[in-house]
Coordinates of C-alpha atoms in Angstrom, one line a residue:
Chain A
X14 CA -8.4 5.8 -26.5
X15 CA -5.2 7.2 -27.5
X16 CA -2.3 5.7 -24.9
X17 CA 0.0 7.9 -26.2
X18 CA -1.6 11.2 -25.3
X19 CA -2.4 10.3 -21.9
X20 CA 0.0 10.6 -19.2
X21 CA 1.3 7.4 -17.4
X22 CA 0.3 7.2 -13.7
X23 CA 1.8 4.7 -11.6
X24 CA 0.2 4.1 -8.5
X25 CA 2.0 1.6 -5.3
X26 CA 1.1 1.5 -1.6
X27 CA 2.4 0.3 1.6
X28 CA -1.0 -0.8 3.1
X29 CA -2.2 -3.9 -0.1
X30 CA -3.5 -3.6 -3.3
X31 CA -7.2 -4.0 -2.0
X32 CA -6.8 -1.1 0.4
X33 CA -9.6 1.6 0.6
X34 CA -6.8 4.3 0.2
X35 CA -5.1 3.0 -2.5
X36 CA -8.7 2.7 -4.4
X37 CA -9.3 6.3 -4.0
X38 CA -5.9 7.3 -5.3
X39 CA -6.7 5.4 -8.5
X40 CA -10.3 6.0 -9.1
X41 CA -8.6 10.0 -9.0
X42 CA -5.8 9.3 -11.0
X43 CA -7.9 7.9 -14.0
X44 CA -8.8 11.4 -14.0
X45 CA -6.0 12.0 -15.2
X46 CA -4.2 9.4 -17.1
X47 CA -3.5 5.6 -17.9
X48 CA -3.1 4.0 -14.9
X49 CA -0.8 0.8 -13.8
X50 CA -1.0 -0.5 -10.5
X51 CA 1.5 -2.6 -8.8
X52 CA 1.1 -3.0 -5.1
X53 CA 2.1 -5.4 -2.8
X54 CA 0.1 -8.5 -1.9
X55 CA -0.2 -7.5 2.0
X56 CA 0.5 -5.0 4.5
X57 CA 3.8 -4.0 4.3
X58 CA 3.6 -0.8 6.7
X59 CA 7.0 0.0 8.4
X60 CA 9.2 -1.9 5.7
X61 CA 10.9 1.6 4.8
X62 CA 12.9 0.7 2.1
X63 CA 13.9 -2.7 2.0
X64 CA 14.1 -4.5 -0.7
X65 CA 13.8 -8.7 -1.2
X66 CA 17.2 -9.7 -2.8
X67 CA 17.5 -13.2 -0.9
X68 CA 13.9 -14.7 -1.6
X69 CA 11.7 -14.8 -5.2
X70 CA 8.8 -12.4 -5.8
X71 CA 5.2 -14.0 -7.8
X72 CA 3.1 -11.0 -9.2
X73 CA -0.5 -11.7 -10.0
X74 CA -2.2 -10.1 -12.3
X75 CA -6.1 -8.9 -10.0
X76 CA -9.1 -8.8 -12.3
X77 CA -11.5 -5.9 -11.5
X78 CA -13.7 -3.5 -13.2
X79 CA -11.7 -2.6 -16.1
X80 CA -9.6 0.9 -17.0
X81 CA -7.0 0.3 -15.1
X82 CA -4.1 -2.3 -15.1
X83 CA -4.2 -4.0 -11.8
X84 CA -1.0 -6.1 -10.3
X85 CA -0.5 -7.8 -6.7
X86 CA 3.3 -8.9 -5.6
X87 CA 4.6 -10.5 -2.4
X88 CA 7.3 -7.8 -2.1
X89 CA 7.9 -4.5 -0.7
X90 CA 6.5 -0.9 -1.8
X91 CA 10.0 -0.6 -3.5
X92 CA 10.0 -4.4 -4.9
X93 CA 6.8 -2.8 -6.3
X94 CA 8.3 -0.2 -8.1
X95 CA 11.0 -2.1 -9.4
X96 CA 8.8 -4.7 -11.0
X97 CA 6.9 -2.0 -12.7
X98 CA 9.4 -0.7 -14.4
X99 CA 11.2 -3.3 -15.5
X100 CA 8.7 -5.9 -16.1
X101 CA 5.4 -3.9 -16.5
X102 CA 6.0 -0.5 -18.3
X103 CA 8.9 -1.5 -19.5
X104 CA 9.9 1.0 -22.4
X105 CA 7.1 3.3 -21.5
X106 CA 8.3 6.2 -20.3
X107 CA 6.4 6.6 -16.7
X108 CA 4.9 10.4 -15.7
X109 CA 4.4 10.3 -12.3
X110 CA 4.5 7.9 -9.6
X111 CA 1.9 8.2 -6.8
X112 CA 1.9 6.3 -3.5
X113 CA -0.4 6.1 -0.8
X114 CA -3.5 7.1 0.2
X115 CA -1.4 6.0 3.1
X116 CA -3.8 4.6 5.9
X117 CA -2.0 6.6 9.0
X118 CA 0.7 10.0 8.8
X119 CA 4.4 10.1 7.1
X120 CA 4.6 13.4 8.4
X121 CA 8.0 14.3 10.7
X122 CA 10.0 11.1 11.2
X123 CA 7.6 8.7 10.0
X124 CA 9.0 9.2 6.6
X125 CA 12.1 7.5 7.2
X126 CA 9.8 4.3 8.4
X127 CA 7.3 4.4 5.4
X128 CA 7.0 2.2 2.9
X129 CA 4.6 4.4 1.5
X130 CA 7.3 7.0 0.8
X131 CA 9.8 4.5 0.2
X132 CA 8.7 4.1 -3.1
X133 CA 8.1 8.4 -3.9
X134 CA 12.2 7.8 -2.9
X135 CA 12.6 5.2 -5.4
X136 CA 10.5 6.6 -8.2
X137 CA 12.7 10.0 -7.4
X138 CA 15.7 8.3 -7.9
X139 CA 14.6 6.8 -10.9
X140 CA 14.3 10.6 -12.2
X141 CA 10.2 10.4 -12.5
X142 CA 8.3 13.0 -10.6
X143 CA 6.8 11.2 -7.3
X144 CA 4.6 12.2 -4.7
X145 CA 3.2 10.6 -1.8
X146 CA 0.0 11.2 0.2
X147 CA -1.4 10.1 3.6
X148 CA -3.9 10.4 5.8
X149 CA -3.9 11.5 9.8
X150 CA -5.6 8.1 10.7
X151 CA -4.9 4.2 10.8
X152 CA -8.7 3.6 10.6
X153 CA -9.0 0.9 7.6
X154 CA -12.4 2.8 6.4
X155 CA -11.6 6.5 6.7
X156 CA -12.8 9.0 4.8
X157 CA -11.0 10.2 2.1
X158 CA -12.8 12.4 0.4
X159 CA -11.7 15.8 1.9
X160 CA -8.6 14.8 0.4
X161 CA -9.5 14.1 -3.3
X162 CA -9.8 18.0 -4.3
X163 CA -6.0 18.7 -3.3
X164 CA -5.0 14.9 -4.8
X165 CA -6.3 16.1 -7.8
X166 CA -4.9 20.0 -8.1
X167 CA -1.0 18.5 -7.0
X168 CA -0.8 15.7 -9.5
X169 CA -2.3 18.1 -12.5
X170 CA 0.3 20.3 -11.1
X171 CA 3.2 17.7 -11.2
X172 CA 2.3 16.9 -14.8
X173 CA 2.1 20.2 -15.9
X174 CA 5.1 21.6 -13.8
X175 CA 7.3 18.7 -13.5
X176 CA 9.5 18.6 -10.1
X177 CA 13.1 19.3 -10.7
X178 CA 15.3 16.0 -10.5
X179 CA 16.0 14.5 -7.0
X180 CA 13.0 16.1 -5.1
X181 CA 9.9 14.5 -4.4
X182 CA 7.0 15.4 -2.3
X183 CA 5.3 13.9 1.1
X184 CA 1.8 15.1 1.5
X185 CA 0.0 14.8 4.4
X186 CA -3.8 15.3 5.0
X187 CA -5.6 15.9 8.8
X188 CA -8.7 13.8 9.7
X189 CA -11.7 15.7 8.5
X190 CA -12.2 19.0 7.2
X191 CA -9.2 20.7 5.8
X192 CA -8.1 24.5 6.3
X193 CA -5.9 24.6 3.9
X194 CA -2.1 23.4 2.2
X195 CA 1.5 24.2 3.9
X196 CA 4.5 24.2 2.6
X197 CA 6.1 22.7 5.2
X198 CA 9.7 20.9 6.9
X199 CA 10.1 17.7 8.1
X200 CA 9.3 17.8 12.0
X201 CA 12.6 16.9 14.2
X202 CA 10.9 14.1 16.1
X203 CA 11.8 10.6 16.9
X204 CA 10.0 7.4 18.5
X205 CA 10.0 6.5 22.2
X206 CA 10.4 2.6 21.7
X207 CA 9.2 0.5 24.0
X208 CA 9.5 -3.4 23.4
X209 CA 7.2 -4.9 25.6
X210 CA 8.1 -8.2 27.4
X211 CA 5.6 -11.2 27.0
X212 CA 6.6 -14.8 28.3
X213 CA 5.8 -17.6 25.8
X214 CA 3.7 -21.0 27.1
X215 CA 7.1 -22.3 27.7
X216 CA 8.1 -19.1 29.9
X217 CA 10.3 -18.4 27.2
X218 CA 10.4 -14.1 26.8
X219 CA 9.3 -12.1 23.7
X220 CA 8.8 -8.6 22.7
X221 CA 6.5 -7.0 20.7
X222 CA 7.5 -3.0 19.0
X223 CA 6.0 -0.6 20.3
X224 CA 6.5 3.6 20.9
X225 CA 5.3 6.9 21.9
X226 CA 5.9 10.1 19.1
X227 CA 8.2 12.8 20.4
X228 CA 7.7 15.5 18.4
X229 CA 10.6 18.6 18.9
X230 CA 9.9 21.0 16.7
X231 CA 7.4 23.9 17.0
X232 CA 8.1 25.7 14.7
X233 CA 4.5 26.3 12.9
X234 CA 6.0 25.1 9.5
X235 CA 6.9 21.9 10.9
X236 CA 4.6 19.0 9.0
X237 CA 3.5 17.7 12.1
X238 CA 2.2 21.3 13.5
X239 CA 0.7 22.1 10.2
X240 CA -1.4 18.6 10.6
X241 CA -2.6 19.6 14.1
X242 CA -3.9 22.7 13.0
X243 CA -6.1 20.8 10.5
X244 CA -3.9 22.5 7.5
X245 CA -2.3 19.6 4.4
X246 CA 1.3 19.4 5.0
X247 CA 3.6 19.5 1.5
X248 CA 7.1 18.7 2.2
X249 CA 9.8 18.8 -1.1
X250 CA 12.2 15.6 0.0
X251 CA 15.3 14.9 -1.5
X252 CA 17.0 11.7 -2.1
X253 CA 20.2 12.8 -1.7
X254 CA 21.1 12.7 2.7
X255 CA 24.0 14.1 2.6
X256 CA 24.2 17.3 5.0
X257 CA 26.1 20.2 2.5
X258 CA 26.0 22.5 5.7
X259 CA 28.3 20.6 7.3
X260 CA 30.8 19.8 4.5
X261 CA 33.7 22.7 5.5
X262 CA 33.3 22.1 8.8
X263 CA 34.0 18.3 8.1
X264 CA 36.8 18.7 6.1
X265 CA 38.7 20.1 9.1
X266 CA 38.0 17.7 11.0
X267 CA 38.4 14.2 8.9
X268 CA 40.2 14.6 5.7
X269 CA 43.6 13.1 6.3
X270 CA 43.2 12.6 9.7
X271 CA 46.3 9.6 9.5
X272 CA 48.4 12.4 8.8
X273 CA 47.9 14.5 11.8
Chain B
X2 CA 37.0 -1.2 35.6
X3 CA 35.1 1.9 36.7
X4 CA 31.9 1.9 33.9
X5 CA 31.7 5.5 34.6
X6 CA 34.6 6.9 32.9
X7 CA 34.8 5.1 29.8
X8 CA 32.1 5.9 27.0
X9 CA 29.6 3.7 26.0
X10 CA 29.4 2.2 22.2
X11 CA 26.7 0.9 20.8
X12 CA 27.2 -1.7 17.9
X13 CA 25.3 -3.5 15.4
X14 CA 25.9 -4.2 11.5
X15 CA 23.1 -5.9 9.0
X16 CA 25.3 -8.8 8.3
X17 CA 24.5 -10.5 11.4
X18 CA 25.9 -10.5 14.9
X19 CA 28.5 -13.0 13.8
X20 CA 30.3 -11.7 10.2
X21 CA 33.6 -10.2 10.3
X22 CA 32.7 -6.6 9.9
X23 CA 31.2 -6.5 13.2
X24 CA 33.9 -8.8 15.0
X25 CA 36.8 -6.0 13.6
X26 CA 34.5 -3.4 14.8
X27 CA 34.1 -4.6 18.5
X28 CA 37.8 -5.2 18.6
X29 CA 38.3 -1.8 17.5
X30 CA 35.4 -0.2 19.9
X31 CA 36.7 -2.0 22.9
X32 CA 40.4 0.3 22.5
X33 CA 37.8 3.2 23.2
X34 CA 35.0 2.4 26.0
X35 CA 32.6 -0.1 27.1
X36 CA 31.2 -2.1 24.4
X37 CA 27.6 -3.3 23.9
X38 CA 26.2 -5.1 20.9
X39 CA 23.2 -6.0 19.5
X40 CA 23.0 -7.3 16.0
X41 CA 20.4 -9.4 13.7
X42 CA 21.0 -13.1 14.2
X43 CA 20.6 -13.8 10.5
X44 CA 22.0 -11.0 7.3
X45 CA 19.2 -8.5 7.0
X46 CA 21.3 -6.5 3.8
X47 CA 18.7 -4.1 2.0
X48 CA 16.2 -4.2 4.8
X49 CA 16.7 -0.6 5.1
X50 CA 14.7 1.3 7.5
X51 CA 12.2 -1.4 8.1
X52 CA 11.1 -2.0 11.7
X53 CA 9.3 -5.5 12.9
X54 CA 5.7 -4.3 13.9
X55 CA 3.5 -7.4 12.7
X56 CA 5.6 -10.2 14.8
X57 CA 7.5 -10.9 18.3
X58 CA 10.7 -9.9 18.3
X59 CA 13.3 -12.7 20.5
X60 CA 16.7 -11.8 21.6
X61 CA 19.3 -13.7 22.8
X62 CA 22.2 -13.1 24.6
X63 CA 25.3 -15.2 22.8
X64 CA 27.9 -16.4 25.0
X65 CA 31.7 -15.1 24.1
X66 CA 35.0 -14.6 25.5
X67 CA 35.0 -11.8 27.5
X68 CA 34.7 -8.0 28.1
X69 CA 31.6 -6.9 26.2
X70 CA 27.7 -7.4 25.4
X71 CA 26.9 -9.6 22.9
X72 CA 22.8 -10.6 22.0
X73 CA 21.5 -11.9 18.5
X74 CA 18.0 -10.5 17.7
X75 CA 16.1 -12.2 15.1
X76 CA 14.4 -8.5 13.6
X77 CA 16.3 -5.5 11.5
X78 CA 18.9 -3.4 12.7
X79 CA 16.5 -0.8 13.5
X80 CA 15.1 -3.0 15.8
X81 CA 18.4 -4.1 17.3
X82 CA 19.2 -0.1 18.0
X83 CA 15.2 0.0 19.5
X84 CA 15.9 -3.0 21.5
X85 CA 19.3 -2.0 22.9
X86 CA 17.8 1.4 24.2
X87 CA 15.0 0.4 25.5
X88 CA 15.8 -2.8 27.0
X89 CA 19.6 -3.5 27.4
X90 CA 21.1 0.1 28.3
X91 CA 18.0 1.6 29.7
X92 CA 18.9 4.6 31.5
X93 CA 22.7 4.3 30.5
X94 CA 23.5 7.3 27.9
X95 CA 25.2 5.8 24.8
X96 CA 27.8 7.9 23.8
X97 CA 28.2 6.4 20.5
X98 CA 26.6 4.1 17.8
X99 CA 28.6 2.3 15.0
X100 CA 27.4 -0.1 12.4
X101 CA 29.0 -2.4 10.4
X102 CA 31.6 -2.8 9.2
X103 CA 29.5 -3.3 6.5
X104 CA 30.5 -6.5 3.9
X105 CA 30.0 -4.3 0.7
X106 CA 30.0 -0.4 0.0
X107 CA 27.1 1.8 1.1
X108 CA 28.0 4.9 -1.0
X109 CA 25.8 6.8 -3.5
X110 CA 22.1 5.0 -3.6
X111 CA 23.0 2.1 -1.7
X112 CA 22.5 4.7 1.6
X113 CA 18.8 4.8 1.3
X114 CA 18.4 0.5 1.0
X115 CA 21.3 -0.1 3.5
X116 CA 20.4 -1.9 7.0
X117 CA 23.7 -0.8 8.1
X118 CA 23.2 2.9 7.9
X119 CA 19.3 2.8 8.5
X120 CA 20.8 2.1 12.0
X121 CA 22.9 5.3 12.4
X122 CA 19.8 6.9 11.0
X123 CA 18.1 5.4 13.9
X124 CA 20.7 6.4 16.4
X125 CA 21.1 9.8 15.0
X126 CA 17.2 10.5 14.8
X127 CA 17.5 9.3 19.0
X128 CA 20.0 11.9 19.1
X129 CA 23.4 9.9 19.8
X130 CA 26.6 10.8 17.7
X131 CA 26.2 8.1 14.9
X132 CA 28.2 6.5 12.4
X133 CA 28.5 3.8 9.7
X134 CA 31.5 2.0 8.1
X135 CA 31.3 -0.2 5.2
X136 CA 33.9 -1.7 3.2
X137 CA 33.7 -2.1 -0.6
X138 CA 33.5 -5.6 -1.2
X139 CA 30.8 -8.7 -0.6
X140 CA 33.4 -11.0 0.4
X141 CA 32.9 -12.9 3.4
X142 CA 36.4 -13.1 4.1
X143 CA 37.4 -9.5 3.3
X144 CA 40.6 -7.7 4.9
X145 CA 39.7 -5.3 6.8
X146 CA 43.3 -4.2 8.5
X147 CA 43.9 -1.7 6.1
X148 CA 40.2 0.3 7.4
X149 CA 41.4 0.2 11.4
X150 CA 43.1 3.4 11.8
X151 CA 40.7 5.3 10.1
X152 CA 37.7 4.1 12.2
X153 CA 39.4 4.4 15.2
X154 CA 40.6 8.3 14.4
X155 CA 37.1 9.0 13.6
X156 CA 35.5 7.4 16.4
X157 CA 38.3 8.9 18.6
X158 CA 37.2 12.6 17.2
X159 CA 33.1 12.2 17.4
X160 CA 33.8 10.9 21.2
X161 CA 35.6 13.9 21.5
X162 CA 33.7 16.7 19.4
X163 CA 30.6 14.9 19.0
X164 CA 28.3 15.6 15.7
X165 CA 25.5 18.2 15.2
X166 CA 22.2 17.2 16.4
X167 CA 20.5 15.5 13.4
X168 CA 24.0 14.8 11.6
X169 CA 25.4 11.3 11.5
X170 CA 28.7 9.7 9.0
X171 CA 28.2 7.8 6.1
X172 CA 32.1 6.0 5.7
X173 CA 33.0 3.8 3.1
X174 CA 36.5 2.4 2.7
X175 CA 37.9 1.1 -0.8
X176 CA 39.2 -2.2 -0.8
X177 CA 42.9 -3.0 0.0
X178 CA 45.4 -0.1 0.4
X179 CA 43.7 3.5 1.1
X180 CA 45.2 6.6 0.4
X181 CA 43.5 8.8 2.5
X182 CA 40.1 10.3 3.8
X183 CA 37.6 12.7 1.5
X184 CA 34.6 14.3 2.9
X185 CA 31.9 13.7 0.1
X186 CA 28.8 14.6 -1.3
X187 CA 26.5 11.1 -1.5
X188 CA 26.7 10.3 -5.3
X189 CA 23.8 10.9 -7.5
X190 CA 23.0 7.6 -8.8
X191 CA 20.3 4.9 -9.3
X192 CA 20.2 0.9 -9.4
X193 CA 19.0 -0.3 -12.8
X194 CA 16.5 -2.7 -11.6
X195 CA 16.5 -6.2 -13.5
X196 CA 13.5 -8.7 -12.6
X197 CA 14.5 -12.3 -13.7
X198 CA 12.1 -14.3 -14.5
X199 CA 12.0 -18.1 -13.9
X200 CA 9.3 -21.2 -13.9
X201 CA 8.8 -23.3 -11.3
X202 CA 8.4 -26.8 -11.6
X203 CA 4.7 -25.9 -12.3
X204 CA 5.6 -24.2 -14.8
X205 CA 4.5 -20.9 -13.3
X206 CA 6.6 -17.8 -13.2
X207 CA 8.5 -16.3 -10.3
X208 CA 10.8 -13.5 -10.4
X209 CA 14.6 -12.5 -8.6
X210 CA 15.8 -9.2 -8.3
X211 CA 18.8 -7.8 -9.9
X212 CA 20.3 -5.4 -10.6
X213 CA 23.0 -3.0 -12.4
X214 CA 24.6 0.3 -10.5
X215 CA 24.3 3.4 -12.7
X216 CA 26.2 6.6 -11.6
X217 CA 25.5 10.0 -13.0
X218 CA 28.0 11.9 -10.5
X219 CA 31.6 12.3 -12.5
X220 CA 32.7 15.1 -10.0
X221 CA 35.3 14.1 -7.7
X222 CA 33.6 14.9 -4.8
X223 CA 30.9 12.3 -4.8
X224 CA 31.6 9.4 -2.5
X225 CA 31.5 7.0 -5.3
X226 CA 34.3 8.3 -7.1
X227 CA 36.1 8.7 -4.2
X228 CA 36.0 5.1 -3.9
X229 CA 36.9 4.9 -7.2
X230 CA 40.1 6.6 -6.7
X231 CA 41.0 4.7 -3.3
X232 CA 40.0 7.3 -1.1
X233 CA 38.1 6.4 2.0
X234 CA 34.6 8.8 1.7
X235 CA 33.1 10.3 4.3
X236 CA 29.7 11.9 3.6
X237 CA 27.9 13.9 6.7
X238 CA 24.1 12.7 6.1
X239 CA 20.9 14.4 8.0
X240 CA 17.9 12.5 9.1
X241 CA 16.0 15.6 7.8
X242 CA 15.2 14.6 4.6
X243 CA 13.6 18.3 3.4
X244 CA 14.8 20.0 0.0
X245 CA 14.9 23.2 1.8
X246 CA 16.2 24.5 -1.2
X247 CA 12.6 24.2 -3.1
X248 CA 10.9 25.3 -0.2
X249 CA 10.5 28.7 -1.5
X250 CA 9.3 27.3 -4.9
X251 CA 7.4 24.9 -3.3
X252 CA 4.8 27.5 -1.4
X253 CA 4.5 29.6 -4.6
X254 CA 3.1 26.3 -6.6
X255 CA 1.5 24.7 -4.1
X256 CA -0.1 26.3 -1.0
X257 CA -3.7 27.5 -0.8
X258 CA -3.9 25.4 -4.8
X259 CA -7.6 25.2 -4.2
X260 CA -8.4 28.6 -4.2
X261 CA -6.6 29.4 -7.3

């Protein structure tokens, strides 16, 4: 096998190395390339982007089957990515970054809570094509395999194609059967919370995270509306936040304010 | 004191509910309405947009001089911003939420692995006018004089104006003397990750994250060089993380893929 024909696919999650989802993302993407894993060590769902500065990280190498290199770390999905590249690929240039299959839906909001697609961010801003995939349910043994055709197509597509620098992609699959791919937005939405109150055995209180989805967007190419009409949501992402829209109407209002 | 009359401000930071940053802040935030804070008890710096679903989350309420809310939380500053709307201002509207002042600059990258502005990402997404401040130094100790009559301009202003729905401020101060405010674009940039590896006393390896800051934004209007130049940046960010820009692009590559 010739490495240096291949493309270089490296493959994180946010649900564990020894997830089902993150085994059919690289039994597809050996399809396609050489394949390094580095994911971390156990769930690390809702971590967004955070990153351990204030603590060490071990990675362990995992044996397994064989085609593939394999890595566990007790960091985040981003710690993941870091590691890779500096430790793991090293001078190798890296093609694509691919992250999931996600165990539950970063469509709408989500994204910003996602380790998942904390690391499509950080691959992105490292200036390799990344793309992100997850599927409508939490169930640990779903079935992925409506999802492998369109897995396949993008990531051909990515390597091929490219993705110009900055944007990244968050796909999202429904449960089951699927009609179809939309190009879709990110769904205006945000989370109910509700921190439920428990007393301790000393009657001491505690709360445990909790919330109810709010979407507010229906607009039919919203992700979230796409996904309830059984149809794959694609959403382009940027890494860059700032609002260019409002830029003018900023200036008025906050450049040298002192002096007013 | 009628409560009625004077707007409500939400604060928290990611340095802890008892750093400097935070303790300028309140003063400042008290000058302008009724003051309620909930901040981690310990630093939670680069925990991003990480929320505390896997453990209990306890707050406590910390006993201070006088004339405002004051509880630790041992979770993220997302949490803190879940915990103060669903459990400490309930039905109250909050009129405002300001993080920080944050003990080091979140311009350019930093944004997307900051606890400090994952919470006005937080507040924005629960629609309430949002908005960081960080100052561009790690020092414990730093003087912060020279930032209070920009925050308390701004803050005046959004009380007064408010922000577009989805739109929250991204404000970083340069250290020392500033000589004036820029409205910015975030700067395109990424953090040259650097691993360290160590042994143990077992003579097994661990690893420490590093880093070193790379910009590739020389134009004047990216918040880092704004900095740079002792400008105070202010960069209007969106919770709406969509390249609407590719969209168009986007559908012609990759809807309907599996029929091609």
């Amino acid at each position: 096998m010739n490495k240096e024909n291949k493309p270089l696919i490296f493959i994180t999650n946010d649900d564990g190395y020894n997830s089902k989802g993150i085994s059919v993302l690289i039994k597809l993407m050996k399809q396609l390339g050489d394949v390094v894993v580095v994911a971390p060590k156990t769930e690390m769902s809702g971590k967004s982007h955070s990153i351990t500065v204030n603590s060490p990280l071990r990675l362990k190498p995992i044996e397994h089957s064989e085609g593939f290199e394999l890595y566990a770390l007790d960091g985040t999905p981003v710690d993941c990515v870091k590691m890779a590249f500096n430790r793991i690929l090293k001078t190798r240039k890296c093609d694509l970054v691919v992250s999931g299959i996600n165990h539950g839906s970063n469509a709408s909001i989500n994204t910003i809570y996602s380790g998942t697609m904390a690391a499509v961010f950080e691959g992105c801003a490292e200036r390799v094509p990344s793309v992100g995939f997850s599927l409508d349910t939490p169930d640990k043994n779903a079935d992925f395999s409506y999802c492998e055709k369109y897995i396949i197509s993008i990531c051909k597509d990515i390597l091929a194609n490219s993705l110009a620098e900055g944007i990244c992609l968050n796909v999202n699959f429904p449960l089951g059967q699927i009609k179809g791919t939309k190009v879709c937005h990110q769904a205006k939405a945000y989370w109910n919370e509700e921190l439920v109150e428990y007393k301790d055995p000393m009657f001491q209180p505690f709360y445990w995270l909790s919330g109810v989805y709010n979407c507010l967007d229906n607009s039919p190419e919203a992700d979230f509306r796409a996904l309830e009409q059984g149809y794959a949501s694609i959403v382009p992402m940027q890494v860059d936040f700032t609002a260019y829209s409002e830029l003018n109407k900023m200036r008025e209002r906050f450049e040298n304010v002192e002096e007013r």
